[in-house]
Structures are given as structure tokens and as C-alpha cells.
Short mmCIF file of C-alpha atoms and ligand atoms in Angstrom, two decimals:
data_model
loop_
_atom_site.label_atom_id
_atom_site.label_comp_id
_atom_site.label_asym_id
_atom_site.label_seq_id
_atom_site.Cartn_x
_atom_site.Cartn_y
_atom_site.Cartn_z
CA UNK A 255 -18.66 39.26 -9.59
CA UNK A 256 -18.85 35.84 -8.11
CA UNK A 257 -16.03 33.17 -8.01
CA UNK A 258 -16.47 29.66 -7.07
CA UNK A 259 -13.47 28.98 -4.51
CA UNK A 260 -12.31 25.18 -4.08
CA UNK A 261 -8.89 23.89 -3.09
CA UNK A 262 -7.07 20.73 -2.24
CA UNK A 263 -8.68 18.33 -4.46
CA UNK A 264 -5.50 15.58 -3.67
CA UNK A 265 -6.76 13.19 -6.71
CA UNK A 266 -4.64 10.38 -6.73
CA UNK A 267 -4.88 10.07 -2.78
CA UNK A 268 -4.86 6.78 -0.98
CA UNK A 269 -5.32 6.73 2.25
CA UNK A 270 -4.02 4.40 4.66
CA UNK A 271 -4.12 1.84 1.61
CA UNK A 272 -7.43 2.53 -0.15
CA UNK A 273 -7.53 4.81 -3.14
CA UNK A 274 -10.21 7.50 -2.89
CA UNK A 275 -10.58 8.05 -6.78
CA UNK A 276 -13.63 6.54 -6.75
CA UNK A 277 -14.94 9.37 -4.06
CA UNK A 278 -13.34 12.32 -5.46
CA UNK A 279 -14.92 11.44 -8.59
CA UNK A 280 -18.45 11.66 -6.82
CA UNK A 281 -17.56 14.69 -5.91
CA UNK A 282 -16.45 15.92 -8.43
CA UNK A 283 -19.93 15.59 -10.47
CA UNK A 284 -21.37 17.49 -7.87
CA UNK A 285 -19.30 20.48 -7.87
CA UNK A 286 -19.77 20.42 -11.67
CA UNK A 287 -23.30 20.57 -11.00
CA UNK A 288 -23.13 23.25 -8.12
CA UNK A 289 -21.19 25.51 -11.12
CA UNK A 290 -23.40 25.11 -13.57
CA UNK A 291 -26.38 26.10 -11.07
CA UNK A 292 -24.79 29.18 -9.56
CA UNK A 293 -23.39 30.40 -13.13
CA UNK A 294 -19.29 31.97 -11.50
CA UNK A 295 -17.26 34.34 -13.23
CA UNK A 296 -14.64 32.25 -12.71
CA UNK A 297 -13.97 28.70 -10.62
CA UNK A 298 -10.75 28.95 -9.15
CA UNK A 299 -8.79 25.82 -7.63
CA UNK A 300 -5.98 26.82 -5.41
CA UNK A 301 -3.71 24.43 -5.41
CA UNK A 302 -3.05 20.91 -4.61
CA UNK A 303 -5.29 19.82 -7.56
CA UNK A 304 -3.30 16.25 -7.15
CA UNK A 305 -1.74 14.52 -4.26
CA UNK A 306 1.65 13.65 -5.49
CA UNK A 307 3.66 15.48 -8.61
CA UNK A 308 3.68 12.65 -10.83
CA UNK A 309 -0.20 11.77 -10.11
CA UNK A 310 -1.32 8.45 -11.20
CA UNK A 311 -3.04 8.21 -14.85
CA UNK A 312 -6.64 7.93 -13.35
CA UNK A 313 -6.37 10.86 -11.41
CA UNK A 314 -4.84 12.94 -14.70
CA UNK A 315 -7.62 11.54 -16.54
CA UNK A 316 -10.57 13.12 -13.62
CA UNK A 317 -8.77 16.27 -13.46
CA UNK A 318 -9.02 16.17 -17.51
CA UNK A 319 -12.57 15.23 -17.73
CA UNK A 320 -14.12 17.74 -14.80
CA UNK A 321 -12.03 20.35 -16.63
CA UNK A 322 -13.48 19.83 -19.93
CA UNK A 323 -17.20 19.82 -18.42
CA UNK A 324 -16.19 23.50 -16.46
CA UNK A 325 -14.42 24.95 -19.47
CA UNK A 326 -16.51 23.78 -22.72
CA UNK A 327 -19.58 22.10 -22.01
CA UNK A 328 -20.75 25.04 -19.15
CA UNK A 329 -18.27 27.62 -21.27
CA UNK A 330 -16.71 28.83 -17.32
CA UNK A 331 -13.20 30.54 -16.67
CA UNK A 332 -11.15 28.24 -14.96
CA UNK A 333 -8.27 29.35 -13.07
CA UNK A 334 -5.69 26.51 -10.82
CA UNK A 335 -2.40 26.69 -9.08
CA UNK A 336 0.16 24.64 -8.59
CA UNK A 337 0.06 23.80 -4.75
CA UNK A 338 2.82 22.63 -2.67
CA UNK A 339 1.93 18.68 -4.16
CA UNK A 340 1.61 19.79 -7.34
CA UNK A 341 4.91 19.44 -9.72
CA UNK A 342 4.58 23.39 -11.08
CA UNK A 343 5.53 21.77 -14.79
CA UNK A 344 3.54 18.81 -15.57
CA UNK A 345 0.66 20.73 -14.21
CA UNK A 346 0.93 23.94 -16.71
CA UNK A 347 1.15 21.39 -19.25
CA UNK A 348 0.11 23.45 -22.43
CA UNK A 349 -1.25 26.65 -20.11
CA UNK A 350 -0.36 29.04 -22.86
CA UNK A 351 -2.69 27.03 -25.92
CA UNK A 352 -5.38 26.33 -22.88
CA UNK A 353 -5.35 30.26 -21.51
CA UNK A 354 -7.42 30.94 -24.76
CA UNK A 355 -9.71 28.49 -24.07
CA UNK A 356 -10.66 30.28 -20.99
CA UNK A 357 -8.52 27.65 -18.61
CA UNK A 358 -5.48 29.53 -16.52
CA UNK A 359 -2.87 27.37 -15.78
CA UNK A 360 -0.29 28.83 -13.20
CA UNK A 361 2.66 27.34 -12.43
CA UNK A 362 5.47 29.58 -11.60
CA UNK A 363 5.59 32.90 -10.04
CA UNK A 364 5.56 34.91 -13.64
CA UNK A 365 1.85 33.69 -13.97
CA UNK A 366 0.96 35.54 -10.75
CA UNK A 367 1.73 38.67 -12.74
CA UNK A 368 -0.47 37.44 -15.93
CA UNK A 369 -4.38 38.10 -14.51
CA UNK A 370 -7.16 36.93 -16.00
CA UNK A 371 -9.11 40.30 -16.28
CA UNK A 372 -13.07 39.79 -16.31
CA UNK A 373 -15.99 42.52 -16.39
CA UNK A 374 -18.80 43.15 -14.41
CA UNK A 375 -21.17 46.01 -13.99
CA UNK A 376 -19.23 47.59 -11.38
CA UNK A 377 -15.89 47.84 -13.69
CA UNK A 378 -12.77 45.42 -13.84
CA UNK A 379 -11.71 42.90 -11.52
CA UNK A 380 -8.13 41.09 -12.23
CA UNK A 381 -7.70 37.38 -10.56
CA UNK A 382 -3.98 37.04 -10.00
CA UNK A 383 -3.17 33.03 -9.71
CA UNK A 384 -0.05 32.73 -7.56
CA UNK A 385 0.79 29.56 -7.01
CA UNK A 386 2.43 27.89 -3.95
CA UNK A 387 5.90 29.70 -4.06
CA UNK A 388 9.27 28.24 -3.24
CA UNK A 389 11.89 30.86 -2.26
CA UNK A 390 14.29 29.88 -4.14
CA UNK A 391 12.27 30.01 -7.28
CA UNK A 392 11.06 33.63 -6.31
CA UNK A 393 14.84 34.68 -5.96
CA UNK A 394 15.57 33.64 -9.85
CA UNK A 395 12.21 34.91 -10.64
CA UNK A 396 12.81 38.97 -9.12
CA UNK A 397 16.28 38.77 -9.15
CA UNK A 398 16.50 39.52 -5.81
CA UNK A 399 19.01 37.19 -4.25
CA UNK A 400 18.70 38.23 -0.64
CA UNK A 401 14.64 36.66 -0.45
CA UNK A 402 14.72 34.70 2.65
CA UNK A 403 11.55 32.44 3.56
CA UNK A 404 8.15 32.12 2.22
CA UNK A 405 7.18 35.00 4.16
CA UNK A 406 9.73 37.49 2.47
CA UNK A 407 9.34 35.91 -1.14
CA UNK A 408 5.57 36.42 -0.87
CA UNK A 409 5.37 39.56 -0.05
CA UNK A 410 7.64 40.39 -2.55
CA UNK A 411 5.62 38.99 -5.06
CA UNK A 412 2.41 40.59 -3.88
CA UNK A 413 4.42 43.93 -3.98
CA UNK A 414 5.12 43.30 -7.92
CA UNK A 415 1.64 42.81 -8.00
CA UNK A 416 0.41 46.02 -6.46
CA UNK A 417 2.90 47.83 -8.57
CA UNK A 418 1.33 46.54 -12.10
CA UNK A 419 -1.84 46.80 -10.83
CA UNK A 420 -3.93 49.17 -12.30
CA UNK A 421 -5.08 52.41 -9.35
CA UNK A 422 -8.67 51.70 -8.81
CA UNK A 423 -9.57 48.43 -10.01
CA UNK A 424 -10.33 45.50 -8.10
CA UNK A 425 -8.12 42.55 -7.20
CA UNK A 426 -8.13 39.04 -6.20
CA UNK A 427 -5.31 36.76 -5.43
CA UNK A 428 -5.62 32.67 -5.58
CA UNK A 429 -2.68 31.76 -3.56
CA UNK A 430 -1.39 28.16 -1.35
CA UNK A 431 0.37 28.31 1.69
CA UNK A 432 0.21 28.39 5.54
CA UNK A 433 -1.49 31.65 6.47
CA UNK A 434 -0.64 32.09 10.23
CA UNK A 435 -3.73 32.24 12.14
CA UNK A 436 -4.92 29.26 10.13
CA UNK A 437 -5.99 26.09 11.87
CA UNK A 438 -3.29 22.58 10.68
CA UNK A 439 -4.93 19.19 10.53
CA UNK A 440 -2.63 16.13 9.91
CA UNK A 441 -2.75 15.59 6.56
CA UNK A 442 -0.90 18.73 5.36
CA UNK A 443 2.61 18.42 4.27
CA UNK A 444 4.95 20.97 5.71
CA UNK A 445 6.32 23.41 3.79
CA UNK A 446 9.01 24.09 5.38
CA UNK A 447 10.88 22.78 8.20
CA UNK A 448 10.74 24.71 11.68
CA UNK A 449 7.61 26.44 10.78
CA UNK A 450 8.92 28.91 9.03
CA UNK A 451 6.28 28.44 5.71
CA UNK A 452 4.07 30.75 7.90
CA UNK A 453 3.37 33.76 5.90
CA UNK A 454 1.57 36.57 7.71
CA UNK A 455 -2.13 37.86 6.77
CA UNK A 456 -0.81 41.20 6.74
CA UNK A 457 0.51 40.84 3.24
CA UNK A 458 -2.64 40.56 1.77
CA UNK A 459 -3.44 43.56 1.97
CA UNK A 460 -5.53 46.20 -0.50
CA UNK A 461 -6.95 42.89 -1.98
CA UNK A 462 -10.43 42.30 -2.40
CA UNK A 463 -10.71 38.46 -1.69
CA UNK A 464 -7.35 35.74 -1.37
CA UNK A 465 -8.86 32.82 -2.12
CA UNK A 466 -6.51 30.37 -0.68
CA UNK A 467 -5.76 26.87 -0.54
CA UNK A 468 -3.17 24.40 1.98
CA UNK A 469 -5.35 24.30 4.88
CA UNK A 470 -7.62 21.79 4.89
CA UNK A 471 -9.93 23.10 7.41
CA UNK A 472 -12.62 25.99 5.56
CA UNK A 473 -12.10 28.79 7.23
CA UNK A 474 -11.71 32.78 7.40
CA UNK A 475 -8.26 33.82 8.07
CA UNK A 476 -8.96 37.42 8.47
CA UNK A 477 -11.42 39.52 6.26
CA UNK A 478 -11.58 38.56 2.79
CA UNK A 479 -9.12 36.01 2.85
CA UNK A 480 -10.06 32.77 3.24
CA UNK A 481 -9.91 29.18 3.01
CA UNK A 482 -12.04 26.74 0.93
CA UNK A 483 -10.73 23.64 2.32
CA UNK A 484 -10.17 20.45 1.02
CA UNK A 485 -12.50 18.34 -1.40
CA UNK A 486 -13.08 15.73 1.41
CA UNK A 487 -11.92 14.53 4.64
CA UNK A 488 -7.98 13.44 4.00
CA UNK A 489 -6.93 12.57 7.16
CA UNK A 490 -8.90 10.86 10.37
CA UNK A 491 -7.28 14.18 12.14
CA UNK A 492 -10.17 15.95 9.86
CA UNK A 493 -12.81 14.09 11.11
CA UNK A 494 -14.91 16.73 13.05
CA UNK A 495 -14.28 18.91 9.19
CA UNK A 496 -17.16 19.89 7.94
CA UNK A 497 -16.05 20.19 3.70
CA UNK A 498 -17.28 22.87 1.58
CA UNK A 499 -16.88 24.96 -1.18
CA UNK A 500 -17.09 28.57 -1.05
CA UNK A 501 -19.50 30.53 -3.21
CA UNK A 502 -18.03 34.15 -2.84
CA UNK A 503 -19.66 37.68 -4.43
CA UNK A 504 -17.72 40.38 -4.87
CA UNK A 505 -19.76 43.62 -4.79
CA UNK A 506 -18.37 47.26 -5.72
CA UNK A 507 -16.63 48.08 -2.55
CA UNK A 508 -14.27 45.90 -0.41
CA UNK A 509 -16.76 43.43 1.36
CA UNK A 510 -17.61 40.73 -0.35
CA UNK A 511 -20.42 37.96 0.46
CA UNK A 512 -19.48 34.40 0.92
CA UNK A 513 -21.52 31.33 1.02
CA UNK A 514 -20.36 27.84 1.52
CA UNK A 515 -22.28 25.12 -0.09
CA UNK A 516 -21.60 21.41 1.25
CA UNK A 517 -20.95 18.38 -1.32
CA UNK A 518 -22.22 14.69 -0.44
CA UNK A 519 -19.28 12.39 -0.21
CA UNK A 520 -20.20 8.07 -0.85
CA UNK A 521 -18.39 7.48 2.09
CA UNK A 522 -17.52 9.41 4.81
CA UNK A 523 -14.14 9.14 7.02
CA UNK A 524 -14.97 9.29 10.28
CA UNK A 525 -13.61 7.61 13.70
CA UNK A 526 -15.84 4.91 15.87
CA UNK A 527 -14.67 4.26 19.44
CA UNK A 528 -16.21 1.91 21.82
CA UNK A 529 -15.43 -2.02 22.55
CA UNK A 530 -15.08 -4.14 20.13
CA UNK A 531 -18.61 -6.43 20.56
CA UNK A 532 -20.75 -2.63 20.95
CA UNK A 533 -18.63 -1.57 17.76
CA UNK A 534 -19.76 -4.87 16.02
CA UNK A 535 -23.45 -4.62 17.53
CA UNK A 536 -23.53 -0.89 16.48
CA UNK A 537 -23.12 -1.70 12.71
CA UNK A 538 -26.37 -3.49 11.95
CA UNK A 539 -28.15 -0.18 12.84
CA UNK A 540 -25.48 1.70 11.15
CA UNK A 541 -26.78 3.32 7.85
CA UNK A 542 -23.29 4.40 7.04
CA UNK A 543 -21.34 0.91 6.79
CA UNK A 544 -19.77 1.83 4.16
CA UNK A 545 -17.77 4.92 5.59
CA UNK A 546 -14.23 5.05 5.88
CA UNK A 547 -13.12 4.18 9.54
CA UNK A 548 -10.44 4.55 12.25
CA UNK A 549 -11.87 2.23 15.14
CA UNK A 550 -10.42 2.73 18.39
CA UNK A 551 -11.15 0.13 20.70
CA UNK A 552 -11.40 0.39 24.68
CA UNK A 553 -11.27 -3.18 25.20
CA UNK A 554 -8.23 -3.97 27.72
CA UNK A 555 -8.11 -8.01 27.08
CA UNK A 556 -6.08 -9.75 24.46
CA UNK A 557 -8.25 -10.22 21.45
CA UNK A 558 -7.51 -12.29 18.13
CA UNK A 559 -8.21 -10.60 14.54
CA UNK A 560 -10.24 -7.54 15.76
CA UNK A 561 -10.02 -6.30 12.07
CA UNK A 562 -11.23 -9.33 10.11
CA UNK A 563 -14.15 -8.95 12.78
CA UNK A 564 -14.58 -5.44 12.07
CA UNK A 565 -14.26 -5.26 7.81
CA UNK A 566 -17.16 -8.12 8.26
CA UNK A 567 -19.39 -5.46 9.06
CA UNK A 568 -17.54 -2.29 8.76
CA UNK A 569 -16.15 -3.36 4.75
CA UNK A 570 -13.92 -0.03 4.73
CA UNK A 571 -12.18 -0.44 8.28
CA UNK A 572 -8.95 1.19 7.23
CA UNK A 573 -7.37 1.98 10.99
CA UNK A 574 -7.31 0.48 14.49
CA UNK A 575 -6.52 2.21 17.44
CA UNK A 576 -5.69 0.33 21.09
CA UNK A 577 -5.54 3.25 23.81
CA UNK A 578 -4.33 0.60 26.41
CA UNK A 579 -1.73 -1.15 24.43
CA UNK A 580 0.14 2.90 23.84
CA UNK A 581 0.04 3.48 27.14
CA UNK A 582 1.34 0.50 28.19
CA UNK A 583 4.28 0.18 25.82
CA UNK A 584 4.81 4.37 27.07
CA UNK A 585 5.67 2.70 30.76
CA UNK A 586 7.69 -0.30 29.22
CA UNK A 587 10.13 2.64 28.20
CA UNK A 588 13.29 2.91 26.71
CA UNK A 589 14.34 -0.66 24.44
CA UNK A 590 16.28 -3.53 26.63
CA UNK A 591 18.21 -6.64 24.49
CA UNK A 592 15.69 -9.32 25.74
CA UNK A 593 18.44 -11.74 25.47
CA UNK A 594 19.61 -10.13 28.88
CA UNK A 595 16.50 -10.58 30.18
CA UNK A 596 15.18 -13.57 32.39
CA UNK A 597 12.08 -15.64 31.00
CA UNK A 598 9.77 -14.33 34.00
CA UNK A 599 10.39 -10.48 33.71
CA UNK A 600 10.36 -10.77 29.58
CA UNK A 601 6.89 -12.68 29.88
CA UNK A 602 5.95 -9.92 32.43
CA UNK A 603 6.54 -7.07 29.79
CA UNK A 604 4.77 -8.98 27.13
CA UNK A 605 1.55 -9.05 29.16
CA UNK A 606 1.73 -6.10 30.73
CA UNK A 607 2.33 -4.62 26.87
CA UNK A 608 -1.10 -6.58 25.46
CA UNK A 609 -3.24 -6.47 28.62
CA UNK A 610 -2.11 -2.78 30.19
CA UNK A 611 -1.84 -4.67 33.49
CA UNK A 612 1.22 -6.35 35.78
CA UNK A 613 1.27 -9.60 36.68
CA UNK A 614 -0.46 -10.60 40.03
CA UNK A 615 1.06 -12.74 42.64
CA UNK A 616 -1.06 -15.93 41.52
CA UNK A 617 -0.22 -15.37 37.82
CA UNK A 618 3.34 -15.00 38.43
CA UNK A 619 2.72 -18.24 40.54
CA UNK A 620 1.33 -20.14 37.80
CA UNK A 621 4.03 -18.73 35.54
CA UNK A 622 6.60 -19.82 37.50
CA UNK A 623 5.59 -23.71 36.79
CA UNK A 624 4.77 -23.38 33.56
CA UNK A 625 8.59 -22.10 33.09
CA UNK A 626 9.98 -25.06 35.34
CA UNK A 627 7.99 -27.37 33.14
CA UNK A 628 9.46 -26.00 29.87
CA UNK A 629 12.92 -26.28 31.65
CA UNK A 630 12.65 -29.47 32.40
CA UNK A 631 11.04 -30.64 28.97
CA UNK A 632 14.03 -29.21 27.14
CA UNK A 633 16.91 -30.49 29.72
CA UNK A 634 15.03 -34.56 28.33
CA UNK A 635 15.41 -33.26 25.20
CA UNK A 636 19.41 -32.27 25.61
CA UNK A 637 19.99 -35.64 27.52
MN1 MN B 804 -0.71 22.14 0.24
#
């Protein structure tokens, strides 16, 4: 049995101002590609297929198009959760007209009960799609008022699981949430305040592979439950990510054999550091000009429209970082009315804010006479 695991797709995402349709897109062909080569049982998306619940039209038109190239022109199962981004509704959209078709649409806990059951040599294998599960909703859904937390409503759905499941047969679960032992990057929303949207591995257990999504990071939670990670790089905090998709067999017995297979994004997101003239020198050798950038720049003096000099050779600049001027406004400290401040000290802060530095003796000096001039200039203006 093999199933092609991907998560956290985002479409619709913009970061820090540019839209990244355009990249997901190019992505996109290539996992179509990648499934048609290595011929799945089933794809399954866990959640997070869009960035916000009421995506914008391009992005519902991507996620319609890649579909229709999985499901009917390659003739795959499809299975995708709602993820915490994901507005449960508008994304099971017609899920019981498409569920013929071979697509699974899950968006509330009842479809985690609802497998897709497929054959292979070995016997049955049921894919339970569970998608991202708010308490509250899981209370209604059992009837079991007293469900507090995303730990207790999960494992009380994966306990009505285990009890319809049939003795003998294998299982997999597609599931979104915070796994504890899982490593956070920025980009992930919380899903719940104080950390408490931690659910622990343990209640994943007697499945044969939980194909997860949330995290954006790929990675192995314990054994046979696992991350895909995200489409592409979301956040600069994911710039050391290496993105994949996982390409996982199941054999007869519990182990199962996964593979991850990298995609080719246009345009990478990545972070430059360095001064601004070797950033700027750097780019005519760079190959990768086009790449999505956070530049953070060691320079300590003043300096006048460091980004228009940047997006002239780096186009897709979307983030500058100063290092001195944060560490600098740090030791300025708490907020003071600078009306109750005198011009010398308020100039002071001001420079020592750009440059990172105080004021010498021969600056304050020179400071000192350009004030008295000012002074004077305005007292021939009063009189
Ligand atoms: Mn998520």
C-alpha cells in the first residue's frame, strides 16, 4: 500500500506583502507529476490546504485544477482535511457528490469515522481523515460534554475509531495538530492559547502510519507517525527547512517504509546577512536573484534607502533586518514624553538609536553650537 503524504499547502499565502500563488502553483505541477510517476493508493493532504478560511478566488481555482489532474486525469484517491486555516465548511463543499468520484473531503469530526477502505495484496487498509479538531466541536459531536482540550477530544475520537474498527485490519489516520515532540517554526498559528493544543504521541497508538500535518518542519514524531511538512518555506524562521513530500509504503506488518522526495521551488526564501556594499557585490555572482529574501545588514552607520539599493539587484527583497539599531533601541528602554526632554539628550538618543553608539565629547561639542545657532536663529525670528 503506498500513500503519498503532503500537508500545509497555505495557497492564498502572501508573505510579508508578496503573494506566493505564482510558486505554489510551480509546485504544484510537480507534485502532480511525482504522483503520476510513483502510481499511490491514495494522496492524502492533511490539512491547511489554504492559508486563510475564505481563501482568495485564485487560490480556490489551483486547489480546483491540481485536484482535477489527481482525481480524473491520473484516476488517484484523494483524501484532505480541514486544518486549523481551513474553514471546515467551505472546504467540504460538495464532499458527499465528490466521495464517489474518489475525492474525500473531511471536514468535521463525523468524517473521521467514514474511511476510505482500499485493497491491497496483503488485505484491507482503512484511511481515517480526521481533520484538525476543535473541542468544542468534538463535545457536540460525542456528546460528551466534559471533553476538555485538544488532547482529551482527540483521544476520544481516536477511541471511537478503534472501537468501529474492524480486529485485524490495518489503519491509518490523516490528522492536523501539534504533536508534542514536534519541532514549531514561526509561521504556525497557535491553536490554542498557553500551549495547551499539544496532543501527546501516545494516542496514536495501534495505528499503522498518522500522516500528519501543522508542523511545518518534515519530520518523524515517533514511529509511524509523521510529518510531511509544508509545500514550501512560509516563514524566514523556516529557512534552514529542507521541504518534502513523503512517499510512504505500508507493508503487511506494522513498519512501514518512507521516502521523502524534494520539489523545486522558482524562488527560494532564504536569509542573506553581511554589509550592505558585500550584499550588493554578492548579487552579480548570485544565480539565485530571484529568491525571496530577509537581508540583515551588519552595517553600524546611518544609511539612506538600503532597500531600493537592495530590490535593484535582489528584485524580491521582502525583509530587512538592522542587528545594531534592536539593540540599541533595547538600551534606550522604557518610552519618555520627549517634550520633557532637553534638545541635547533627545538628539543623543536619536543617534545613539541609528548609529548603536553615544555621543563623544567632540560631537557633543559640535552639537552644542549647532543648538546655540538654532537658538539664536529662532529668537531673530520671534523679535
Ligand atoms: Mn495548521
Amino acid at each position: 500500500m503506498r500513500i503519498l503524504h503532503t500537508a500545509d499547502w497555505h495557497l492564498g499565502r502572501v508573505l510579508h506583502g508578496a503573494s506566493l500563488l505564482d510558486d505554489q502553483a510551480h509546485l504544484l505541477a510537480q507534485f502532480v507529476d511525482l504522483a503520476r510517476d510513483v502510481q499511490p493508493d491514495v494522496v492524502v493532504i492533511a490539512g491547511d490546504v489554504y492559508d486563510r478560511s475564505v481563501p482568495p478566488a485564485p487560490a480556490v481555482d489551483l486547489l480546483d485544477e491540481v485536484l482535477s489532474r489527481l482525481v480524473r486525469d491520473i484516476g488517484l484517491k484523494v483524501v484532505v482535511i480541514a486544518g486549523n486555516h481551513d474553514s471546515p465548511e467551505r472546504l467540504s463543499f460538495g464532499a458527499r457528490l465528490l466521495r464517489s468520484s474518489g475525492l474525500i473531503l473531511a471536514g468535521s469530526p463525523a468524517d473521521g469515522l467514514a474511511p476510505l477502505v482500499l485493497d491491497d495484496d496483503h488485505g484491507p487498509v482503512r484511511i481515517y481523515p480526521l481533520p484538525f479538531l476543535e473541542p468544542a466541536v468534538v463535545r457536540h459531536h460525542l456528546l460528551q460534554p466534559d471533553l476538555l482540550g485538544i488532547q482529551a477530544a482527540t483521544a476520544a475520537m481516536l477511541d471511537a475509531i478503534r472501537a468501529a474498527h474492524p480486529k485485524g485490519e490495518r489503519s491509518v489516520v490523516v490528522g492536523h495538530g501539534f504533536v508534542s515532540g514536534g519541532v514549531e517554526s514561526e509561521s504556525e498559528r497557535p491553536l490554542a492559547l498557553g500551549g495547551s493544543g499539544c496532543v501527546d504521541a501516545a494516542v496514536f497508538q495501534g495505528f499503522e502510519y498518522v500522516a500528519l500535518g501543522h508542523l511545518h518542519r518534515p519530520q518523524k514524531v515517533s514511529q509511524g507517525v509523521r510529518y510531511a511538512g509544508s509545500l514550501m518555506r512560509y516563514s524566514f524562521s523556516e529557512a534552514d527547512h529542507d521541504k518534502a513530500v513523503s512517499v510512504v509504503d505500508l507493508g503487511p506488518e506494522r513498519a512501514c517504509e518512507v521516502q521523502s522526495v524534494k520539489l523545486s521551488p522558482r524562488r527560494q526564501v532564504r536569509v542573506v546577512t553581511g554589509r550592505l556594499a558585500q550584499v550588493l557585490e554578492g548579487a552579480a555572482a548570485d544565480p539565485a536573484a530571484q529568491d525571496y529574501l530577509s537581508v540583515i545588514l551588519l552595517d553600524e552607520e546611518p544609511m539612506f534607502d538600503a532597500m531600493g539599493k537592495l530590490r535593484a539587484v535582489y528584485p524580491n527583497v521582502l525583509h530587512i533586518e538592522r542587528p545594531i539599531l534592536q539593540a540599541a533601541s533595547g538600551a534606550v528602554g522604557a518610552r519618555v514624553d520627549h517634550r520633557k526632554v532637553s534638545d541635547m539628550d533627545l538628539f543623543a538618543s536619536f543617534f545613539a538609536d541609528v548609529t548603536g553608539k553615544a555621543l563623544d565629547d567632540g560631537q557633543r561639542g559640535g552639537l552644542v553650537g549647532v543648538l546655540q545657532r538654532v537658538e539664536n536663529a529662532a529668537r531673530e525670528v520671534e523679535a
